Structures are given as C-alpha cells and as structure tokens.
CSV table of C-alpha atoms in Angstrom, one decimal:
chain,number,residue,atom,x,y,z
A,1,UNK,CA,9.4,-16.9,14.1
A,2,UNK,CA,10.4,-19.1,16.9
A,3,UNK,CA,7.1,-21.1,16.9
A,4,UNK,CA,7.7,-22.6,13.5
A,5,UNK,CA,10.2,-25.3,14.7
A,6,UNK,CA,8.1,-26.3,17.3
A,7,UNK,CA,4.6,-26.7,14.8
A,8,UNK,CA,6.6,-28.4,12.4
A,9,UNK,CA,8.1,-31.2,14.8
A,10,UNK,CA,4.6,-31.6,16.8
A,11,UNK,CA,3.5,-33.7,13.9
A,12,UNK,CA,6.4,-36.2,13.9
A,13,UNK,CA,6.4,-36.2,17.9
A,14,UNK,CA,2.7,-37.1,18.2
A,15,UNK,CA,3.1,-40.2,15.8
A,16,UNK,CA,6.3,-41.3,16.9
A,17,UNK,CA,4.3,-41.4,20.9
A,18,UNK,CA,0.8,-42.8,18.9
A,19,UNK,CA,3.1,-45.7,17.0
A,20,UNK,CA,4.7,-46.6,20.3
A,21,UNK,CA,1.9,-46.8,22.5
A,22,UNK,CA,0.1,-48.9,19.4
A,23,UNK,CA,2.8,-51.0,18.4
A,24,UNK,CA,4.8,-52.0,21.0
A,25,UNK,CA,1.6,-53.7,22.9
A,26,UNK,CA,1.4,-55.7,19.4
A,27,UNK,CA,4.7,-56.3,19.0
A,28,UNK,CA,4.6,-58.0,22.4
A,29,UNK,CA,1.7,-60.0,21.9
A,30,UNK,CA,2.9,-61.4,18.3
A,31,UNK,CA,6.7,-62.4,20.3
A,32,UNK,CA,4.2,-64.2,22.9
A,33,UNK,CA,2.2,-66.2,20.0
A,34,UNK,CA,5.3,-67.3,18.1
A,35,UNK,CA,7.6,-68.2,20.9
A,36,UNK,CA,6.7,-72.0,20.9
A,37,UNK,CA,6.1,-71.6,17.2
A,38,UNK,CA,8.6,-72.6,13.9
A,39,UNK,CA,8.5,-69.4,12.6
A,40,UNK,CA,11.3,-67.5,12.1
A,41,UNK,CA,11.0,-64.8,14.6
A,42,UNK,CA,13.8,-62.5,14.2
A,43,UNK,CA,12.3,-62.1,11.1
A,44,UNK,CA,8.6,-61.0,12.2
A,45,UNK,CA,10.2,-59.0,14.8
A,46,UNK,CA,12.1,-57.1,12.4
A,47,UNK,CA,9.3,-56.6,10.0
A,48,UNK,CA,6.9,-55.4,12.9
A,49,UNK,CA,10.0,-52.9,14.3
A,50,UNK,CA,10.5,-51.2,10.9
A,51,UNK,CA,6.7,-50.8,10.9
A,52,UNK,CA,6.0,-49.4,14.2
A,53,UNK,CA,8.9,-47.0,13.4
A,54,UNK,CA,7.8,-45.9,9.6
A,55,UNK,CA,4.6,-44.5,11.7
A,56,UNK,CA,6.5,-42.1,13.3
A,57,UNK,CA,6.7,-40.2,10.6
A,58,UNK,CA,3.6,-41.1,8.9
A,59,UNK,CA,2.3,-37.0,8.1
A,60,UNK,CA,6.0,-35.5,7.3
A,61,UNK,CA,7.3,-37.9,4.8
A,62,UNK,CA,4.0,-40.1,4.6
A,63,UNK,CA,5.6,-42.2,0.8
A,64,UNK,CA,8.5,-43.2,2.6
A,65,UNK,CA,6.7,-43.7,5.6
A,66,UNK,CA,4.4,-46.3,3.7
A,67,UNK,CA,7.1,-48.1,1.9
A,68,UNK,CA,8.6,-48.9,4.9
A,69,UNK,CA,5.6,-50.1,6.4
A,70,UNK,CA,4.8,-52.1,3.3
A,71,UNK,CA,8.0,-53.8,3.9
A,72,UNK,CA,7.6,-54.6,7.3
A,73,UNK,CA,4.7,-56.1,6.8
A,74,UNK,CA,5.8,-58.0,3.9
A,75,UNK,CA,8.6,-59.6,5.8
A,76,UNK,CA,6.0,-60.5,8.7
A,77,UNK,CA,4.3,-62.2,5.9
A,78,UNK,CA,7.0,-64.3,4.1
A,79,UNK,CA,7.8,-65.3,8.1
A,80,UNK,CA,4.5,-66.5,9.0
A,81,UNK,CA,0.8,-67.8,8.1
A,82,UNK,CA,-0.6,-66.6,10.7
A,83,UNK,CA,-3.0,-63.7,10.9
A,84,UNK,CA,-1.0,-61.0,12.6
A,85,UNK,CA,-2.2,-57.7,14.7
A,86,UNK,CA,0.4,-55.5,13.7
A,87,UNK,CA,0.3,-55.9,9.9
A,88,UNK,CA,-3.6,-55.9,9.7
A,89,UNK,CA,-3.7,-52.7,12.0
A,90,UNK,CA,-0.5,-50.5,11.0
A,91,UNK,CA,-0.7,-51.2,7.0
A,92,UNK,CA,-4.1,-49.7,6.7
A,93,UNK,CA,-3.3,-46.6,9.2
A,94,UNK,CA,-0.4,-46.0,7.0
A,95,UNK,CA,-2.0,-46.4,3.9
A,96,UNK,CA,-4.5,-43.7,5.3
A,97,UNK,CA,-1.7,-41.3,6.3
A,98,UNK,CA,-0.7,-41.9,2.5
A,99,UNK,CA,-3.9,-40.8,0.8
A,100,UNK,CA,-4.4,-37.8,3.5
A,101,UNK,CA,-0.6,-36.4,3.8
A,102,UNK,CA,0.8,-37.3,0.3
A,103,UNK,CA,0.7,-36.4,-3.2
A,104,UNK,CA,-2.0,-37.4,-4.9
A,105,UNK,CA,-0.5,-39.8,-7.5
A,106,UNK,CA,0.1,-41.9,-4.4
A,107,UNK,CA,-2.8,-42.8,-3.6
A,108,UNK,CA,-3.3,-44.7,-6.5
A,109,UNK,CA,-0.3,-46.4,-5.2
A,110,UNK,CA,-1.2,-47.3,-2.5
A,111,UNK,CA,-4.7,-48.8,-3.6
A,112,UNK,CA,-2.6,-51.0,-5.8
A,113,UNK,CA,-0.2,-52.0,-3.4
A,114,UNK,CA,-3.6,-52.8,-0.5
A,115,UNK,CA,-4.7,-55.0,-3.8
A,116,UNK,CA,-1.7,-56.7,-3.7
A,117,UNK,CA,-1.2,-57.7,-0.2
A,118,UNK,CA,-4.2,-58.8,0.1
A,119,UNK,CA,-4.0,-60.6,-2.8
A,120,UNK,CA,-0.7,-62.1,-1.8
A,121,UNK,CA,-2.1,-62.8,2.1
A,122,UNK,CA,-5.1,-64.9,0.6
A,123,UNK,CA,-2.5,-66.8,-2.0
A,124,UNK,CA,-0.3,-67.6,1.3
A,125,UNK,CA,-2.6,-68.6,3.3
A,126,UNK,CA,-4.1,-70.8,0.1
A,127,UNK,CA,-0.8,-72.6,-0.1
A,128,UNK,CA,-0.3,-73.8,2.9
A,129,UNK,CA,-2.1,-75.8,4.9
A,130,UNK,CA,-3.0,-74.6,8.0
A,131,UNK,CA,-5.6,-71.3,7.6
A,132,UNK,CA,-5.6,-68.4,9.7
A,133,UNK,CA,-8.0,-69.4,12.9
A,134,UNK,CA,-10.0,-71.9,10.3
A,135,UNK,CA,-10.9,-69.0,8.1
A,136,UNK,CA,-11.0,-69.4,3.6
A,137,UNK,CA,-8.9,-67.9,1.7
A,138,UNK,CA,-11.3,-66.2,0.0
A,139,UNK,CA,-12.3,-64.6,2.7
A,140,UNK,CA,-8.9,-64.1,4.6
A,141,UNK,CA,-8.5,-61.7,0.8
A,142,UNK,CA,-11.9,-60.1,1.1
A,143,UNK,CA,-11.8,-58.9,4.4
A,144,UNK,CA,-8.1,-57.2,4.0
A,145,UNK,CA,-9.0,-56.0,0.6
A,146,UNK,CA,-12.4,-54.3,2.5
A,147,UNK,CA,-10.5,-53.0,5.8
A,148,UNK,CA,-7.8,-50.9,3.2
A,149,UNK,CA,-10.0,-49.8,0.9
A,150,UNK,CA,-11.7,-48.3,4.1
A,151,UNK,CA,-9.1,-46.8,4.9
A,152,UNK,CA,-8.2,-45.6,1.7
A,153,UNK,CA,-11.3,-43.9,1.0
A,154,UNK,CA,-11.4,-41.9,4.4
A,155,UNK,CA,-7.8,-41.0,3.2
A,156,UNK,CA,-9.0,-39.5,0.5
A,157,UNK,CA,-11.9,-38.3,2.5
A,158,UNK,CA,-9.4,-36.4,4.4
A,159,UNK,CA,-7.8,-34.8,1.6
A,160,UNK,CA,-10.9,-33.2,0.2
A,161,UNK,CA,-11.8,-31.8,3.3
A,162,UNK,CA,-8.5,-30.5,3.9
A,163,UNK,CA,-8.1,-29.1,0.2
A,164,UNK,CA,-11.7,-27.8,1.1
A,165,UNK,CA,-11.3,-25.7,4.3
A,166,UNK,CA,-7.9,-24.7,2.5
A,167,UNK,CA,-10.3,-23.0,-0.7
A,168,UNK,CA,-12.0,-21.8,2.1
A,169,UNK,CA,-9.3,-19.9,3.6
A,170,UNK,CA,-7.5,-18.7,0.6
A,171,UNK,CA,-11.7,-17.3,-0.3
A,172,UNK,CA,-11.5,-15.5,2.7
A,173,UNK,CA,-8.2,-13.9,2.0
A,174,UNK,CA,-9.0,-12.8,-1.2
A,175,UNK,CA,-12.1,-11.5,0.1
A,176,UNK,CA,-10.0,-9.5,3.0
A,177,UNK,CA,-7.8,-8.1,0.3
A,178,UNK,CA,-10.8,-6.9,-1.7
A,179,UNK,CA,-11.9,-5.0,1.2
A,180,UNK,CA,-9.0,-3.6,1.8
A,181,UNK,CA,-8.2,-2.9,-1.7
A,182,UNK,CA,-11.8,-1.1,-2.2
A,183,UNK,CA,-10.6,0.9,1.3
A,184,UNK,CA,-7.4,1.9,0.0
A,185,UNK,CA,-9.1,3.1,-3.7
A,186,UNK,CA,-11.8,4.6,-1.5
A,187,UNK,CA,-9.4,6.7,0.3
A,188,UNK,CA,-7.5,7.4,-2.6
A,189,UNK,CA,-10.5,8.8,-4.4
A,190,UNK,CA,-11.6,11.0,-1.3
A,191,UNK,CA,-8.1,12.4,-1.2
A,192,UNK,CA,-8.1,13.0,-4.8
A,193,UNK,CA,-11.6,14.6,-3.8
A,194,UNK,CA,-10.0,17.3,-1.2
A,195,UNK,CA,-7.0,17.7,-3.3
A,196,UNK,CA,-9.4,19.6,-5.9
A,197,UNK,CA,-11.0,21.5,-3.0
A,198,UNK,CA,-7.9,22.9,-2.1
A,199,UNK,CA,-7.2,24.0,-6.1
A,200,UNK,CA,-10.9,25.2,-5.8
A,201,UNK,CA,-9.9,27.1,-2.3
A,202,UNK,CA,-6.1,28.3,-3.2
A,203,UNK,CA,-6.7,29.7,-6.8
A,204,UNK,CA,-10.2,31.6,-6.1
A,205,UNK,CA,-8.6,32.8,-2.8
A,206,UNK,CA,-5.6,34.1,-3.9
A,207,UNK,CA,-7.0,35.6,-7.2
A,208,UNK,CA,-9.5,37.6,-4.6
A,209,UNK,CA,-6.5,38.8,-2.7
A,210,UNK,CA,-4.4,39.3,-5.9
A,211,UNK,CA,-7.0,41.9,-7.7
A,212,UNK,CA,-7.7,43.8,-4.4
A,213,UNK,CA,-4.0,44.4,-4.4
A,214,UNK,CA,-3.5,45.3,-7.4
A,215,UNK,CA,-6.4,47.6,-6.7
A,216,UNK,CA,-5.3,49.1,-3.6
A,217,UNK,CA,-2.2,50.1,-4.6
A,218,UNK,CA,-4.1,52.7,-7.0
A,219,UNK,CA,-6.5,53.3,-3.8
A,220,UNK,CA,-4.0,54.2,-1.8
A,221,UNK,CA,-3.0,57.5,-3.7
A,222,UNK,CA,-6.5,58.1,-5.3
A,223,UNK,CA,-8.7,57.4,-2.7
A,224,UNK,CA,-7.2,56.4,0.7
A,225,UNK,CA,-10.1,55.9,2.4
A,226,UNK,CA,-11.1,53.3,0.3
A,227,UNK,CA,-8.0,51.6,0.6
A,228,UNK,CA,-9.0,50.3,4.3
A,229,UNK,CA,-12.1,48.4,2.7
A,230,UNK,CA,-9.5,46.6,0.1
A,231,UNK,CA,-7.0,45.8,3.1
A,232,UNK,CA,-10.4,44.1,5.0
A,233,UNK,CA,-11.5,42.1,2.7
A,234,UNK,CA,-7.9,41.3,1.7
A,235,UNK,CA,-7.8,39.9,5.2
A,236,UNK,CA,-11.6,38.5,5.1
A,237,UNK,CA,-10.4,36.3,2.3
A,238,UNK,CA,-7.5,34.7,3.5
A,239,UNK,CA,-8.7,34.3,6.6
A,240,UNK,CA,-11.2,32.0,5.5
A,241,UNK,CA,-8.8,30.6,3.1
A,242,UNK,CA,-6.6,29.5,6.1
A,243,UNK,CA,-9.5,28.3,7.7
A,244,UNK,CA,-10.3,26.0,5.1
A,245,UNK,CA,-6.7,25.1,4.0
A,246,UNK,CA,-5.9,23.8,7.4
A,247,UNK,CA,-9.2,21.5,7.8
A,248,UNK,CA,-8.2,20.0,4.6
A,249,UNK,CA,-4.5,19.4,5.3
A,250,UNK,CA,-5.2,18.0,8.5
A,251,UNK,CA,-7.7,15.3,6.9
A,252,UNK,CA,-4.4,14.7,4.3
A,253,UNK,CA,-1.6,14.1,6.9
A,254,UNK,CA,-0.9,10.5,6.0
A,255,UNK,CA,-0.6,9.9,10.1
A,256,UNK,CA,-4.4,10.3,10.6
A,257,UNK,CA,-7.3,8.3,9.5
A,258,UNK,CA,-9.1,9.7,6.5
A,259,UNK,CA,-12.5,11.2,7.3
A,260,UNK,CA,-15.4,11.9,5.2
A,261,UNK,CA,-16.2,16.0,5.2
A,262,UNK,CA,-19.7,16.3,6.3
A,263,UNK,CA,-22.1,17.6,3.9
A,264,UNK,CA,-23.3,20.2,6.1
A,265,UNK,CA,-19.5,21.6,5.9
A,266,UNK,CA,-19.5,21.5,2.0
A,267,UNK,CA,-20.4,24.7,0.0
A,268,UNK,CA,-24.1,24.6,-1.0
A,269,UNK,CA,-26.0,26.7,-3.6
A,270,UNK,CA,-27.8,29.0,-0.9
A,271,UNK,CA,-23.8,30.3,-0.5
A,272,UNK,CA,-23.3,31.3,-4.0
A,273,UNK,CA,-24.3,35.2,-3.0
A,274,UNK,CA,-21.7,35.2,-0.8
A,275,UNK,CA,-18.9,33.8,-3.3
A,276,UNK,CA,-20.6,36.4,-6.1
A,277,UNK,CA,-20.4,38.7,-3.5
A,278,UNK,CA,-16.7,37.8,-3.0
A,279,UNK,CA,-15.9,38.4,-6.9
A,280,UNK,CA,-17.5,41.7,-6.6
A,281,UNK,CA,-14.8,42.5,-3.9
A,282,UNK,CA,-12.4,42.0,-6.3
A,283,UNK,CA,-13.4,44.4,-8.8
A,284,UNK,CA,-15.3,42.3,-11.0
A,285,UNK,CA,-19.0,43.4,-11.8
A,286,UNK,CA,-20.9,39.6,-11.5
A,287,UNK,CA,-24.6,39.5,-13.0
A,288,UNK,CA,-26.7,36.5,-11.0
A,289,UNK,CA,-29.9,35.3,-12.7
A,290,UNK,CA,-31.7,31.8,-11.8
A,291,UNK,CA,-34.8,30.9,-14.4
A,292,UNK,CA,-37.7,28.1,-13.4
A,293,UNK,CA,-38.8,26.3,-10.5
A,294,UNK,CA,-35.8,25.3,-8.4
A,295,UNK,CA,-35.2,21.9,-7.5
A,296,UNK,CA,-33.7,20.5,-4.5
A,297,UNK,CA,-30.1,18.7,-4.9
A,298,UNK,CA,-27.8,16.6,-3.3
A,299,UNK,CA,-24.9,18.1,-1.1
A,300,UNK,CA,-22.6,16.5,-3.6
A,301,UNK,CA,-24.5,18.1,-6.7
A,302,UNK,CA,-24.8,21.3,-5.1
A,303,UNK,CA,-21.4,21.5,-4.1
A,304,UNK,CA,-20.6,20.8,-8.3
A,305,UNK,CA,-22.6,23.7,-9.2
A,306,UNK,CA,-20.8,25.6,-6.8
A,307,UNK,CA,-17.3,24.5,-7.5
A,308,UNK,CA,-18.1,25.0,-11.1
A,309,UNK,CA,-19.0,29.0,-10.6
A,310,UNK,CA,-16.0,29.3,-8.2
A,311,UNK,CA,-13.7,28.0,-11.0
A,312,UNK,CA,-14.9,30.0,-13.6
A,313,UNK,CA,-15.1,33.3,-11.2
A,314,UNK,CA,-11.6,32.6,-10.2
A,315,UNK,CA,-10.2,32.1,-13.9
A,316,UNK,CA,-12.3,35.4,-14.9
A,317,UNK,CA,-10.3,37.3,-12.5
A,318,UNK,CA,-7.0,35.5,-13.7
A,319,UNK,CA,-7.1,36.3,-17.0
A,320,UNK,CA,-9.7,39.4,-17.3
A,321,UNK,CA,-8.8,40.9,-14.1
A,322,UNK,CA,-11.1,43.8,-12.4
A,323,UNK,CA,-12.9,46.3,-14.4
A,324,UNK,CA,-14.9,43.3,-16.1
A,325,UNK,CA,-18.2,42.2,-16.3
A,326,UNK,CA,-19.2,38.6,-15.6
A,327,UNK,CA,-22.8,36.7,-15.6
A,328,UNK,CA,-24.0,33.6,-13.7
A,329,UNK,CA,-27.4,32.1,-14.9
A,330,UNK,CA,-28.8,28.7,-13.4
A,331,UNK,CA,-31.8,27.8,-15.1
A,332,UNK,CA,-34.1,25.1,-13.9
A,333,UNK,CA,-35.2,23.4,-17.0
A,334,UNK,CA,-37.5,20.4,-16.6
A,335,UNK,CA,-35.0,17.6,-17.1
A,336,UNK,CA,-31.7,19.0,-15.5
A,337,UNK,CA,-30.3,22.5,-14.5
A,338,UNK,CA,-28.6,24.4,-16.7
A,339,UNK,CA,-24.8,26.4,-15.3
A,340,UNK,CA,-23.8,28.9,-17.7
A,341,UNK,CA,-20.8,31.5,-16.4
A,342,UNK,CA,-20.2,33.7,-19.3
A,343,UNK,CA,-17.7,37.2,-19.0
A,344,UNK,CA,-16.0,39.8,-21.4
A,345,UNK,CA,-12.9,39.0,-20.6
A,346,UNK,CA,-10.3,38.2,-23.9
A,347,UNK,CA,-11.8,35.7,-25.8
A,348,UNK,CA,-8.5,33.5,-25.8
A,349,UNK,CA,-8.6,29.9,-25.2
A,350,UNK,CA,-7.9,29.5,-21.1
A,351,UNK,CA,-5.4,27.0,-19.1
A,352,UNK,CA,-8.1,25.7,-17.2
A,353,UNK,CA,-6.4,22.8,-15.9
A,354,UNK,CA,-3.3,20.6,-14.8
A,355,UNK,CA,-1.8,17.6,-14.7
A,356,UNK,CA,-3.0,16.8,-11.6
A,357,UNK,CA,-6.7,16.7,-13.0
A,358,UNK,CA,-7.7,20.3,-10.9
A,359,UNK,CA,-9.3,23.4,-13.0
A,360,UNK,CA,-11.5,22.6,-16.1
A,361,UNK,CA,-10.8,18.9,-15.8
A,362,UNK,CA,-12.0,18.7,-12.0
A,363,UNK,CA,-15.2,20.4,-13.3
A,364,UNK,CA,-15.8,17.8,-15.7
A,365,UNK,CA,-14.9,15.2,-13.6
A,366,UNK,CA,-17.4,16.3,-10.8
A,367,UNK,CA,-20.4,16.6,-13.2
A,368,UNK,CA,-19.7,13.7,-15.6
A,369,UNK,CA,-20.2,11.6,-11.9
A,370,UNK,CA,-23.2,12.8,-11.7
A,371,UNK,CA,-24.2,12.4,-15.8
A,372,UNK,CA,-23.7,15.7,-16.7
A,373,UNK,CA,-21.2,17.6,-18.8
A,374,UNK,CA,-19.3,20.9,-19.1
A,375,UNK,CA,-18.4,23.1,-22.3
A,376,UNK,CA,-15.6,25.9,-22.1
A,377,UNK,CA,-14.7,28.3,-25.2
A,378,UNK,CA,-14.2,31.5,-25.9
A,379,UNK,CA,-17.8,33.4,-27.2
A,380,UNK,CA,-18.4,34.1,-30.4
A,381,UNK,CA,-18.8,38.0,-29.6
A,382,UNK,CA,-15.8,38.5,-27.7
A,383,UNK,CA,-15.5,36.6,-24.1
A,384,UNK,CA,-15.0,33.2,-22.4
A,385,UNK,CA,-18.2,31.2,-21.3
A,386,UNK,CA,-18.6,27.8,-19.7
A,387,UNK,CA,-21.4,25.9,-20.2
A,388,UNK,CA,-22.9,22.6,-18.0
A,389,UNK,CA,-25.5,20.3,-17.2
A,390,UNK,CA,-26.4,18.2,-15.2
A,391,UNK,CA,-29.6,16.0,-14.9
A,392,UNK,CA,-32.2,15.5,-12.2
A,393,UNK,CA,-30.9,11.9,-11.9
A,394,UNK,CA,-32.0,10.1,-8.9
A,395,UNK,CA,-28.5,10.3,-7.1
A,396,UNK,CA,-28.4,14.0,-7.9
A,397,UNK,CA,-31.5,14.7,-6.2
A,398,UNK,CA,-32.6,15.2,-2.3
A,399,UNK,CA,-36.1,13.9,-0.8
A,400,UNK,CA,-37.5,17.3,0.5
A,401,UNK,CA,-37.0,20.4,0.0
A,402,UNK,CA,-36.0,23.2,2.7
C-alpha cells in the first residue's frame, strides 16, 4: 500500500524535471534575443514561465495542463513577431500529452485549438511587416499546422496502444479467472464425485454389519459356533469400510489439495464376486449371471456398473433384509451392456435417494454421463428391480482388453 504514493507522484516529478531541463535553456535563449529588442518582455517571459510550468503536470491533469500552455503561448504571441523556441516546441508536446493522457473529447480540442494558433501565427506574422527569418506567411501557417498535427496524431497513436495493451490485460484476466473458475468447478465436481463414494461405502457397509447383527444375535443361542463367523466378517467389513472412509476424508479436508483417485484404486467389475460375496455374508441369497461376449470398459464405466449393483445390494438388504433372494445379470448385448438387479423383497416403492443427489439419483447421474440410463420400480410379480444401460460409446470403452 505504501508504493501507491510514490507511482502516482513519479509522473508529475519526471515532467516537472523534463520541463525544466527543456524550458529553462529556451527561456534563456528567447530573454537573450529580445533584450535589445521593443518587445515587451515581461510579457514573453511570463507567457514562456506559465508554459514551462503547465508541463509539469502534463500526464496528471493533462486539460488543464494544455490550457495553460495554450495561454502561455498566446501571450508570447500577442508580445512578439518573432518565431519563438519555446512556443513552437512546448505547444505541440503539450498538445501530445493531451491526446495520450486526456479524455478523448479533447482531443478534438486540441486539433482545433493547433488550427487556430497556427492560423492566428500566420495572420500575425501577415500583418506586420517584418516576417519571421524572411519566411511567408503561408508557410510560417503550414509548417505549425504540420508539426501539431504530428503531434496530435502520435497522441492519439499513443492512446490506441495504451487502450490496446490495456484490452490486452484485462483478456488475460478474464482468461486467469476462467481457469481458475473451470479449477474450482473441477474440484467441486470431483468432491461431489467422492461425496457419493462415501454414500456408496457408508450405506452398503453398514447394512452388511447391520444384518450380520441382527443375525448373530439369533446365532448366539442357536448356534454359537456360527456366531464367530458373523463377528468376523462383522469386523472384515468395517474394517475395510474404515479403510476406505479415511482415504476419502483425507482427499476432502479443505487444507489439502484435491487429488484425482487413481483408477487402479476404484472398484472394477472383476471385484463384483467379492461385493456379491459380501451380500451373501449378510444373509442374502445373490444369483450372478453375465450373458454375451464381454467387452472391455473404462475405469469410470466399470466403477458405474459397480456402484450401481452395490446400491441396489445395499438397499435389498435395507428394506428386504436377510432370508431373501436377489439376482444380478449383466448382459453384453451388441450395442451396450445391459445391468439388471432384481430381488423379492416387498414390492414397495424404495427411498433411493437424498437431497444431496446420493442413492438412486447418484446412479443416474453416473450413467447418464456416460449416455446411459437407469429404471427402478417395484416388479410386477412381487419385488423391486433396477434396470440400466449403458452404451459402448467411445468414452465408455478401453483400447485392449486384459
């Protein structure tokens, strides 16, 4: 904050040294030329002292800057007929100043007022009889009227460039914040992305452990030595389930950078046995059939297909509990694969999902990325079933196969 001050008076300090080291050498010379002349000099030293000062602040307050130097050099003029330095030099320096630093209605101005003075320097210099070093009128006019429109046009030179680099810059910042702004949506989508594998994690987990509890508590007075197998796999599961729930809450913690999982750490397809195997733990009896020539997918797809039989597993266990019967059927048709998860649970319509977007609506979400689609109802003959596609697109495909 302290460096502001000091850029904004740089500016004003420059010019004020530049106009000194420029005018006061003129100044000089024009008091040494009219010394033995008539001409008024207080007057033409006045004039050329309020236009060596004006250029000192010829960039912060470049209109009033140029009026001043107009009338400088107008009083230089109604003193003399001579051909002075310091009007023909600092006028068209100011009147540049003008067309780079102020607004843009002055420049047209400014052009007028470089007509004008000219104008008026070739009418003075007309009416009286002596002429500047010998030289016409006509051309005394010309050549003023050429050296300001010079140096209005690089003026306005200036301000195009300026204005130029400036579009440039304010280009570049919008394209910064674009980046950032596709980061930021990109790293809210991937969180979105692990918040639904930790739905996917928690409620198939926890159902597991629910139903083997509920189960061993009958074991334990029953059959007691089953009750050992229910209390390891109890422990199986939610040992994995930590395992998983604290990779994905560490890539959450808003303190660390957000990391892509690596495919090779998703679930994939060849795992399904093990999550069917899983179910089974938990009392439910899961049928596994896969029809036609397999295909091979992308990690993303796979890990779809996958999520989709977790969810329905887990919601079969939820609402049916053990003791039920549940089949999982991929079949490989020749334009996409088809996921059916069908039980004989009660037929009731299921709460498959939350606000949040997790359950049935993260299912749908995940395939209709990938151009697919996904049906849940309860069966006509008693039963829920869930039904999906999903296309051999390009994206859902991998070069290869294992």
């Amino acid at each position: 904050m302290s460096s502001l001050p000091r850029l904004r008076t740089r500016p004003a300090a420059a010019d004020a040294a530049l106009a000194a080291l420029v005018g006061l050498p003129l100044m000089s010379w024009t008091w040494l030329v009219l010394g033995a002349g008539p001409a008024p000099e207080p007057l033409v030293v006045a004039g050329a002292l309020l236009a060596t000062a004006a250029m000192a602040f010829r960039r912060t307050t470049p209109r009033c800057s140029f009026a001043l130097v107009s009338a400088g050099c107008a009083a230089m003029l109604a003193a003399t007929d001579l051909l002075l330095p310091p009007p023909m030099l600092i006028f068209p320096w100011s009147l540049y100043s003008l067309c780079a630093n102020g607004p843009r209605a002055a420049s047209a101005a400014g052009a007028a007022t470089a007509v004008l003075g000219s104008a008026a320097v070739g009418a003075r210099f007309w009416l009286e009889p002596r002429q500047a070093a010998g030289l016409p009128p006509s051309f005394v006019f010309l050549f003023l009227l050429a050296v300001s429109m010079v140096a209005w046009s690089l003026g306005l030179w200036r301000r195009t460039q300026r204005a130029y680099l400036a579009s440039l810059e304010e280009r570049a910042r919008r394209a910064e914040a674009d980046r950032e702004e596709r980061a930021l949506r990109a790293v809210t989508e991937e969180r979105a992305r692990i918040a639904r594998e930790i739905h996917d994690v928690v409620s198939h987990s926890l159902s597991v452990v629910i139903s083997q509890a509920q189960g061993g508590t009958y074991a334990v007075r029953a059959d007691p030595g089953r009750a050992a197998g229910i209390l390891t796999t109890i422990a199986d599961t939610g040992r994995h389930a930590l395992a998983d729930m604290r990779g994905l809450l560490g890539v959450l913690r808003a303190d660390a950078p957000l990391e892509l999982e690596p495919a090779d750490a998703q679930p994939t397809l060849a795992e399904l046995p093990q999550l069917l195997q899983g179910a089974r733990a938990a009392g439910l009896e899961v049928t596994f059939l896969c029809e036609g020539a397999e295909r091979r997918l992308s990690p993303a797809a796979e890990l779809a297909v996958y999520r989709l039989v977790q969810e329905s597993l887990t919601n079969t266990l939820k609402h049916a509990g053990h003791g039920h019967e549940a089949m999982v059927r991929l079949d490989w048709e020749a334009a996409e694969l088809m996921v059916r998860v069908e039980d004989d649970g009660p037929g009731l319509p299921r709460e498959h999902g939350t606000v949040g977007g997790h359950g049935l609506v993260g299912m749908r979400e995940r395939f209709v990325a990938f151009g697919g689609a996904v049906s849940a109802a309860p069966s006509a003959s008693g039963g829920f079933h869930v039904v999906a596609r999903l296309p051999y697109l390009p994206m859902n495909t991998a070069k290869g196969r294992e």
